[in-house]
């Protein structure tokens, strides 16, 4: 049966919609003409070819394997709600429908997760595949499927795969997606059938992007090539527990402390468990960078750590690792950097409805289509044979719902930031590696990488007892041992050390079981039990139910380490003291239930005050700027008995207030720049309310000043491995921050991708600058004269210099007339197809990509449209979706996605939510049978 190509949005487009519609038709025409003109390819495309892959959304289809009919109801935005009479039918239909909309995206994801990108895109992806094969996500996923997951979960995964494969049956690539037709120009790739392991392996890719502090480990080690212990400590200040509150504040942790003490040694040894030493360990973790002892390896056990990490020589090796990580395509985030999210829940005592409200907006790298897929999964009658009535956000390629609500409860997630990765130096000798004074043999396997249009390549993966050797995948990584400074306890380095990765996600787990269990949980007890199976990635989970309860729980497999190793820097793999000694017991992880204050906020801040908890969760929390702002907004609403509405929650999600502007602007206004043009820009800050709206000239100027403050005070003093590519500077000699003679300076060019360079301007840098504001004569405030730009020797002189530099930077970018300036002109979002949209032929990129959108918001604001201050002003991560669940009436809940339901470039639902997302709007979220039926515009019946 031919696909339906006449689906309507059911709305009359406004003027902007009509303009976009005309533009879309013109793009189709340009694409077709370009392809017709591609005589070198000898190919011909027509508009019908472009539309051939659009899904059928009306009428009936036969789906072999169903036990009964299934209805797929889509609303005006193409969002599907599936109705079935058995669990197997429900998940089979989910697989079919997601493949209709997003199979190309699903296919790319599984090739990434399995290290097979070269099969689709050729030799340009061989290096990525080598690294991904070394990690071995798909191997671990298969082990999970074979040994860890329940029989019921396997049944659901199989049903989902059958649905996907039913969609693929009889279709060529161009029948599935426009991108396959484009790939056909260069190779003969044909999509293969879907397997249950393909769904599980995507969880590993997701976990990789949410892996915690691995980049901080690398960066701290790299900093030692240019900075001393105190300087590194300045750049990693302690978390401000007294100012920015932790997630868990009352109740459970104090009552559980005794149990934690008794259970602390479970799975551990010696000093790692109980808080006779656990307090020391936790204090070290939170303050490791603050004191500089552990981070820099100069005090206490830090001396050993210094030898272990090879601090003076890691610049070359870890720089090489960073380059490998830069090249990897992100799964859901920004390769581990900048990952954040907001979620909060307000109990019924503080809401208009008298029932809880729950908000969530995960911050991830922008992608087209969005990483999220909205849908509802409904059993016509909930029973033992059909157990689900759930709606929310899932990933294309994975059954179930990841974030959302069912008929009884709602839940959201933010990244916990728990430290679940460690890098280990390994002493390699012959065919083995040194451990505890003995040589142990590697575990090895051979991998064959097939390359489209080229010859296959074989690699050997070597593993130690700490994990795979990442250093085998990059020549630069081998150099660590040749440069590493070690103490006398370290073995002779010989030809050098390797680098291995230990990571919880490289062990089989039960997270897929947790997804299905959460989807059908009916209460807090069910939810906590389900969450305990959510091993990787560790997430902050918030909860609300229609019985007026709210809660928070931290699940995850979080390692226990010896006191001498808090996981903040690379460790010596040969020393048993640095081995993981177990995992924090699940019943010992922090949680909170119905706190007296009546709300819970999670936004990547510290989970719990380390003085009140015996285990180390991480040394690298977010610093709490967003979480405290959300808390302040809630408190301002509920003071004097005020009540919060669904729209109040939406407005909080859109808050653009800048904490760092609030701190710096009063000082900037006291400075007297001599230049009239700089004074003119300075006046923009007078009376500014620190709100970063898209049309704000003041926000544009302040953020330019902030960027230049960071560059002058810190960026120009960091090693080249942390600075952005293309930034070549005459820099100060090693271990100084003050100005030096020109003859002493050396020329160095940055090596890091601009979106991941430092200083990125996030809330860690807020805290760095906050502490230095009271030290106006600190050497960090020194910067040399460049051309006509004056030198600075104190804080106010550097601020003046930054104001001058910002004025001329914006003059170049936005024009001399400040009346024409706006933050949105600098802070733009481009949505790009993650494969051909970034590296395909130019006309294909034009066809697949969309944008720009001029946005408000900014770094570490609640409306976290993140940008990297070292790299520029462009948007590099976003609230990837927004939702507000109303437990008083689920049909009054609201949601929005970054793009749209469809992955087909010329579908009406490709980016039909983006304008509303950019404007801060939310869409109605129908859940009940009556509300879904009322919102339905297209209905498809799948029959056995």
Short mmCIF file of N, CA and C in Angstrom, two decimals, residues 634-748:
data_model
loop_
_atom_site.label_atom_id
_atom_site.label_comp_id
_atom_site.label_asym_id
_atom_site.label_seq_id
_atom_site.Cartn_x
_atom_site.Cartn_y
_atom_site.Cartn_z
N UNK A 634 11.04 29.07 42.95
CA UNK A 634 9.97 28.36 43.65
C UNK A 634 9.64 29.07 44.95
N UNK A 635 10.67 29.41 45.71
CA UNK A 635 10.44 30.05 47.00
C UNK A 635 9.75 31.40 46.85
N UNK A 636 10.08 32.13 45.79
CA UNK A 636 9.42 33.42 45.58
C UNK A 636 7.94 33.25 45.25
N UNK A 637 7.58 32.12 44.66
CA UNK A 637 6.18 31.85 44.31
C UNK A 637 5.37 31.39 45.51
N UNK A 638 5.98 30.61 46.39
CA UNK A 638 5.20 30.00 47.46
C UNK A 638 5.24 30.78 48.77
N UNK A 639 6.04 31.85 48.81
CA UNK A 639 6.08 32.63 50.05
C UNK A 639 4.71 33.26 50.29
N UNK A 640 4.36 33.39 51.52
CA UNK A 640 3.06 33.95 51.92
C UNK A 640 1.90 33.14 51.37
N UNK A 641 2.14 31.82 51.19
CA UNK A 641 1.04 30.95 50.79
C UNK A 641 0.73 30.92 49.31
N UNK A 642 1.59 31.46 48.47
CA UNK A 642 1.34 31.46 47.04
C UNK A 642 1.31 30.06 46.46
N UNK A 643 0.62 29.89 45.34
CA UNK A 643 0.46 28.60 44.70
C UNK A 643 1.05 28.64 43.29
N UNK A 644 1.54 27.49 42.84
CA UNK A 644 2.22 27.38 41.56
C UNK A 644 1.32 26.66 40.55
N UNK A 645 1.30 27.19 39.33
CA UNK A 645 0.50 26.60 38.26
C UNK A 645 1.40 25.90 37.25
N UNK A 646 0.78 25.17 36.33
CA UNK A 646 1.53 24.54 35.23
C UNK A 646 2.29 25.59 34.44
N UNK A 647 1.65 26.73 34.19
CA UNK A 647 2.32 27.77 33.41
C UNK A 647 3.45 28.41 34.20
N UNK A 648 3.33 28.47 35.53
CA UNK A 648 4.45 28.97 36.34
C UNK A 648 5.68 28.08 36.15
N UNK A 649 5.45 26.77 36.10
CA UNK A 649 6.56 25.84 35.89
C UNK A 649 7.20 26.09 34.52
N UNK A 650 6.36 26.32 33.51
CA UNK A 650 6.88 26.62 32.17
C UNK A 650 7.72 27.90 32.19
N UNK A 651 7.21 28.93 32.86
CA UNK A 651 7.95 30.19 32.92
C UNK A 651 9.29 30.02 33.62
N UNK A 652 9.34 29.17 34.64
CA UNK A 652 10.61 28.92 35.32
C UNK A 652 11.61 28.27 34.36
N UNK A 653 11.13 27.36 33.52
CA UNK A 653 12.01 26.72 32.55
C UNK A 653 12.64 27.73 31.60
N UNK A 654 11.99 28.86 31.41
CA UNK A 654 12.44 29.87 30.45
C UNK A 654 13.25 30.98 31.10
N UNK A 655 13.55 30.85 32.38
CA UNK A 655 14.26 31.91 33.08
C UNK A 655 15.65 32.13 32.48
N UNK A 656 15.94 33.37 32.11
CA UNK A 656 17.18 33.72 31.41
C UNK A 656 18.17 34.48 32.29
N UNK A 657 17.91 34.55 33.56
CA UNK A 657 18.74 35.37 34.44
C UNK A 657 20.17 34.84 34.51
N UNK A 658 21.14 35.76 34.48
CA UNK A 658 22.56 35.39 34.52
C UNK A 658 23.14 35.69 35.90
N UNK A 659 23.56 34.63 36.58
CA UNK A 659 24.16 34.81 37.91
C UNK A 659 25.50 35.52 37.82
N UNK A 660 26.30 35.21 36.80
CA UNK A 660 27.61 35.83 36.71
C UNK A 660 27.48 37.31 36.36
N UNK A 661 26.44 37.68 35.60
CA UNK A 661 26.22 39.11 35.33
C UNK A 661 25.86 39.84 36.61
N UNK A 662 25.04 39.22 37.42
CA UNK A 662 24.65 39.82 38.70
C UNK A 662 25.87 40.08 39.57
N UNK A 663 26.86 39.20 39.46
CA UNK A 663 28.07 39.36 40.25
C UNK A 663 29.00 40.43 39.69
N UNK A 664 29.18 40.47 38.36
CA UNK A 664 30.22 41.30 37.77
C UNK A 664 29.78 42.71 37.38
N UNK A 665 28.51 42.88 36.99
CA UNK A 665 28.10 44.16 36.42
C UNK A 665 28.32 45.34 37.38
N UNK A 666 28.01 45.22 38.67
CA UNK A 666 28.28 46.38 39.55
C UNK A 666 29.73 46.84 39.50
N UNK A 667 30.68 45.91 39.40
CA UNK A 667 32.09 46.30 39.29
C UNK A 667 32.39 46.89 37.92
N UNK A 668 31.80 46.31 36.87
CA UNK A 668 32.04 46.84 35.52
C UNK A 668 31.55 48.28 35.38
N UNK A 669 30.45 48.59 36.06
CA UNK A 669 29.90 49.95 35.97
C UNK A 669 30.75 50.97 36.71
N UNK A 670 31.62 50.54 37.61
CA UNK A 670 32.49 51.47 38.35
C UNK A 670 33.75 51.82 37.56
N UNK A 671 34.01 51.09 36.52
CA UNK A 671 35.22 51.30 35.73
C UNK A 671 35.01 52.48 34.78
N UNK A 672 36.05 53.28 34.60
CA UNK A 672 35.94 54.48 33.76
C UNK A 672 36.78 54.31 32.50
N UNK A 673 36.21 53.74 31.44
CA UNK A 673 36.98 53.59 30.20
C UNK A 673 37.13 54.95 29.52
N UNK A 674 38.32 55.20 29.00
CA UNK A 674 38.56 56.50 28.38
C UNK A 674 37.89 56.62 27.02
N UNK A 675 37.78 55.53 26.31
CA UNK A 675 37.26 55.56 24.95
C UNK A 675 35.75 55.75 24.96
N UNK A 676 35.24 56.70 24.16
CA UNK A 676 33.81 57.01 24.18
C UNK A 676 32.97 55.85 23.65
N UNK A 677 33.50 55.10 22.68
CA UNK A 677 32.75 53.96 22.16
C UNK A 677 32.60 52.86 23.20
N UNK A 678 33.63 52.67 24.01
CA UNK A 678 33.54 51.68 25.08
C UNK A 678 32.58 52.17 26.15
N UNK A 679 32.61 53.46 26.46
CA UNK A 679 31.65 54.01 27.43
C UNK A 679 30.23 53.84 26.93
N UNK A 680 30.03 54.04 25.63
CA UNK A 680 28.70 53.86 25.05
C UNK A 680 28.20 52.44 25.28
N UNK A 681 29.08 51.45 25.08
CA UNK A 681 28.69 50.05 25.31
C UNK A 681 28.46 49.80 26.79
N UNK A 682 29.30 50.40 27.63
CA UNK A 682 29.15 50.21 29.07
C UNK A 682 27.77 50.66 29.55
N UNK A 683 27.24 51.73 28.95
CA UNK A 683 25.94 52.25 29.38
C UNK A 683 24.81 51.25 29.16
N UNK A 684 25.03 50.29 28.25
CA UNK A 684 24.01 49.27 28.05
C UNK A 684 23.74 48.49 29.33
N UNK A 685 24.75 48.42 30.19
CA UNK A 685 24.63 47.64 31.42
C UNK A 685 23.91 48.39 32.53
N UNK A 686 23.75 49.70 32.38
CA UNK A 686 23.07 50.49 33.41
C UNK A 686 21.58 50.15 33.42
N UNK A 687 21.09 49.72 34.57
CA UNK A 687 19.68 49.39 34.69
C UNK A 687 19.29 48.05 34.10
N UNK A 688 20.26 47.33 33.57
CA UNK A 688 19.96 46.00 33.01
C UNK A 688 19.57 45.05 34.13
N UNK A 689 18.57 44.22 33.88
CA UNK A 689 18.07 43.30 34.92
C UNK A 689 18.73 41.94 34.87
N UNK A 690 19.81 41.80 34.11
CA UNK A 690 20.60 40.57 34.00
C UNK A 690 19.86 39.45 33.26
N UNK A 691 18.81 39.80 32.54
CA UNK A 691 18.04 38.83 31.78
C UNK A 691 18.57 38.76 30.35
N UNK A 692 18.87 37.55 29.91
CA UNK A 692 19.51 37.36 28.61
C UNK A 692 18.47 37.03 27.53
N UNK A 693 17.61 37.99 27.25
CA UNK A 693 16.63 37.79 26.18
C UNK A 693 17.33 37.89 24.83
N UNK A 694 16.71 37.29 23.81
CA UNK A 694 17.32 37.27 22.48
C UNK A 694 17.52 38.67 21.93
N UNK A 695 16.63 39.61 22.27
CA UNK A 695 16.73 40.95 21.70
C UNK A 695 17.53 41.91 22.57
N UNK A 696 18.21 41.40 23.59
CA UNK A 696 18.91 42.26 24.54
C UNK A 696 20.31 42.63 24.04
N UNK A 697 20.54 43.95 23.88
CA UNK A 697 21.89 44.43 23.54
C UNK A 697 22.81 44.33 24.75
N UNK A 698 22.24 44.57 25.93
CA UNK A 698 23.05 44.48 27.15
C UNK A 698 23.59 43.07 27.34
N UNK A 699 22.74 42.05 27.09
CA UNK A 699 23.20 40.67 27.22
C UNK A 699 24.31 40.37 26.23
N UNK A 700 24.19 40.91 25.01
CA UNK A 700 25.24 40.68 24.01
C UNK A 700 26.56 41.27 24.50
N UNK A 701 26.53 42.49 25.00
CA UNK A 701 27.78 43.12 25.43
C UNK A 701 28.33 42.44 26.67
N UNK A 702 27.47 42.16 27.65
CA UNK A 702 27.99 41.53 28.86
C UNK A 702 28.65 40.20 28.54
N UNK A 703 27.99 39.37 27.74
CA UNK A 703 28.57 38.06 27.45
C UNK A 703 29.87 38.17 26.67
N UNK A 704 29.99 39.20 25.86
CA UNK A 704 31.27 39.43 25.18
C UNK A 704 32.34 39.84 26.19
N UNK A 705 31.97 40.66 27.16
CA UNK A 705 32.92 41.03 28.22
C UNK A 705 33.32 39.79 29.01
N UNK A 706 32.34 38.99 29.39
CA UNK A 706 32.61 37.77 30.15
C UNK A 706 33.55 36.84 29.38
N UNK A 707 33.30 36.68 28.11
CA UNK A 707 34.17 35.84 27.28
C UNK A 707 35.60 36.37 27.29
N UNK A 708 35.76 37.67 27.20
CA UNK A 708 37.09 38.26 27.16
C UNK A 708 37.76 38.27 28.53
N UNK A 709 36.99 38.40 29.59
CA UNK A 709 37.56 38.26 30.94
C UNK A 709 38.17 36.87 31.09
N UNK A 710 37.42 35.86 30.69
CA UNK A 710 37.90 34.49 30.82
C UNK A 710 39.14 34.24 29.97
N UNK A 711 39.12 34.78 28.77
CA UNK A 711 40.27 34.58 27.87
C UNK A 711 41.52 35.24 28.43
N UNK A 712 41.38 36.47 28.89
CA UNK A 712 42.54 37.22 29.37
C UNK A 712 43.06 36.68 30.69
N UNK A 713 42.15 36.35 31.60
CA UNK A 713 42.57 35.92 32.93
C UNK A 713 43.03 34.47 32.96
N UNK A 714 42.39 33.62 32.15
CA UNK A 714 42.65 32.19 32.27
C UNK A 714 43.03 31.52 30.93
N UNK A 715 42.23 31.78 29.90
CA UNK A 715 42.40 31.04 28.65
C UNK A 715 43.79 31.13 28.08
N UNK A 716 44.36 32.33 28.09
CA UNK A 716 45.68 32.50 27.51
C UNK A 716 46.79 31.86 28.34
N UNK A 717 46.43 31.37 29.53
CA UNK A 717 47.42 30.77 30.42
C UNK A 717 47.29 29.25 30.51
N UNK A 718 46.32 28.71 29.79
CA UNK A 718 46.11 27.26 29.82
C UNK A 718 47.00 26.58 28.79
N UNK A 719 47.29 25.30 28.98
CA UNK A 719 48.09 24.59 27.96
C UNK A 719 47.32 24.45 26.66
N UNK A 720 48.07 24.26 25.59
CA UNK A 720 47.49 24.23 24.26
C UNK A 720 46.43 23.14 24.10
N UNK A 721 46.56 22.05 24.88
CA UNK A 721 45.61 20.95 24.75
C UNK A 721 44.21 21.32 25.19
N UNK A 722 44.06 22.39 25.96
CA UNK A 722 42.75 22.82 26.43
C UNK A 722 42.19 23.99 25.65
N UNK A 723 43.05 24.70 24.92
CA UNK A 723 42.61 25.90 24.22
C UNK A 723 42.03 25.53 22.85
N UNK A 724 41.19 26.39 22.28
CA UNK A 724 40.54 26.06 21.01
C UNK A 724 41.49 26.03 19.83
N UNK A 725 41.20 25.14 18.88
CA UNK A 725 41.97 25.07 17.64
C UNK A 725 41.97 26.42 16.96
N UNK A 726 43.10 26.76 16.36
CA UNK A 726 43.19 28.01 15.61
C UNK A 726 43.59 29.20 16.46
N UNK A 727 43.59 29.03 17.80
CA UNK A 727 44.01 30.14 18.66
C UNK A 727 45.50 29.98 18.94
N UNK A 728 46.31 30.78 18.25
CA UNK A 728 47.76 30.72 18.40
C UNK A 728 48.22 31.94 19.19
N UNK A 729 48.95 31.72 20.25
CA UNK A 729 49.31 32.79 21.16
C UNK A 729 50.78 32.72 21.54
N UNK A 730 51.32 33.89 21.86
CA UNK A 730 52.58 33.93 22.57
C UNK A 730 52.21 33.87 24.05
N UNK A 731 52.56 32.76 24.68
CA UNK A 731 52.06 32.50 26.03
C UNK A 731 53.18 32.56 27.05
N UNK A 732 52.75 32.67 28.31
CA UNK A 732 53.70 32.75 29.41
C UNK A 732 54.41 31.41 29.58
N UNK A 733 55.62 31.43 30.12
CA UNK A 733 56.32 30.17 30.39
C UNK A 733 55.55 29.32 31.40
N UNK A 734 55.94 28.08 31.49
CA UNK A 734 55.28 27.14 32.40
C UNK A 734 55.39 27.63 33.84
N UNK A 735 54.28 27.38 34.61
CA UNK A 735 54.21 27.66 36.04
C UNK A 735 54.26 29.14 36.39
N UNK A 736 53.79 29.99 35.49
CA UNK A 736 53.63 31.40 35.83
C UNK A 736 52.28 31.84 35.33
N UNK A 737 51.74 32.86 35.98
CA UNK A 737 50.53 33.49 35.46
C UNK A 737 50.75 34.97 35.20
N UNK A 738 51.78 35.56 35.80
CA UNK A 738 52.05 36.96 35.58
C UNK A 738 52.73 37.20 34.24
N UNK A 739 52.75 38.46 33.79
CA UNK A 739 53.36 38.77 32.50
C UNK A 739 54.86 38.52 32.52
N UNK A 740 55.38 38.06 31.40
CA UNK A 740 56.81 37.81 31.27
C UNK A 740 57.37 38.65 30.14
N UNK A 741 58.67 38.67 30.05
CA UNK A 741 59.29 39.38 28.94
C UNK A 741 58.95 38.70 27.63
N UNK A 742 58.87 39.50 26.56
CA UNK A 742 58.52 38.94 25.26
C UNK A 742 59.50 37.85 24.86
N UNK A 743 60.76 38.03 25.21
CA UNK A 743 61.76 37.06 24.80
C UNK A 743 61.54 35.71 25.46
N UNK A 744 60.83 35.69 26.60
CA UNK A 744 60.61 34.45 27.33
C UNK A 744 59.39 33.69 26.81
N UNK A 745 58.55 34.34 26.03
CA UNK A 745 57.30 33.72 25.62
C UNK A 745 57.51 32.74 24.48
N UNK A 746 56.56 31.79 24.41
CA UNK A 746 56.61 30.79 23.34
C UNK A 746 55.28 30.82 22.60
N UNK A 747 55.32 30.46 21.32
CA UNK A 747 54.12 30.46 20.50
C UNK A 747 53.50 29.07 20.53
N UNK A 748 52.24 29.01 20.89
CA UNK A 748 51.52 27.75 20.95
C UNK A 748 50.13 27.93 20.33
#
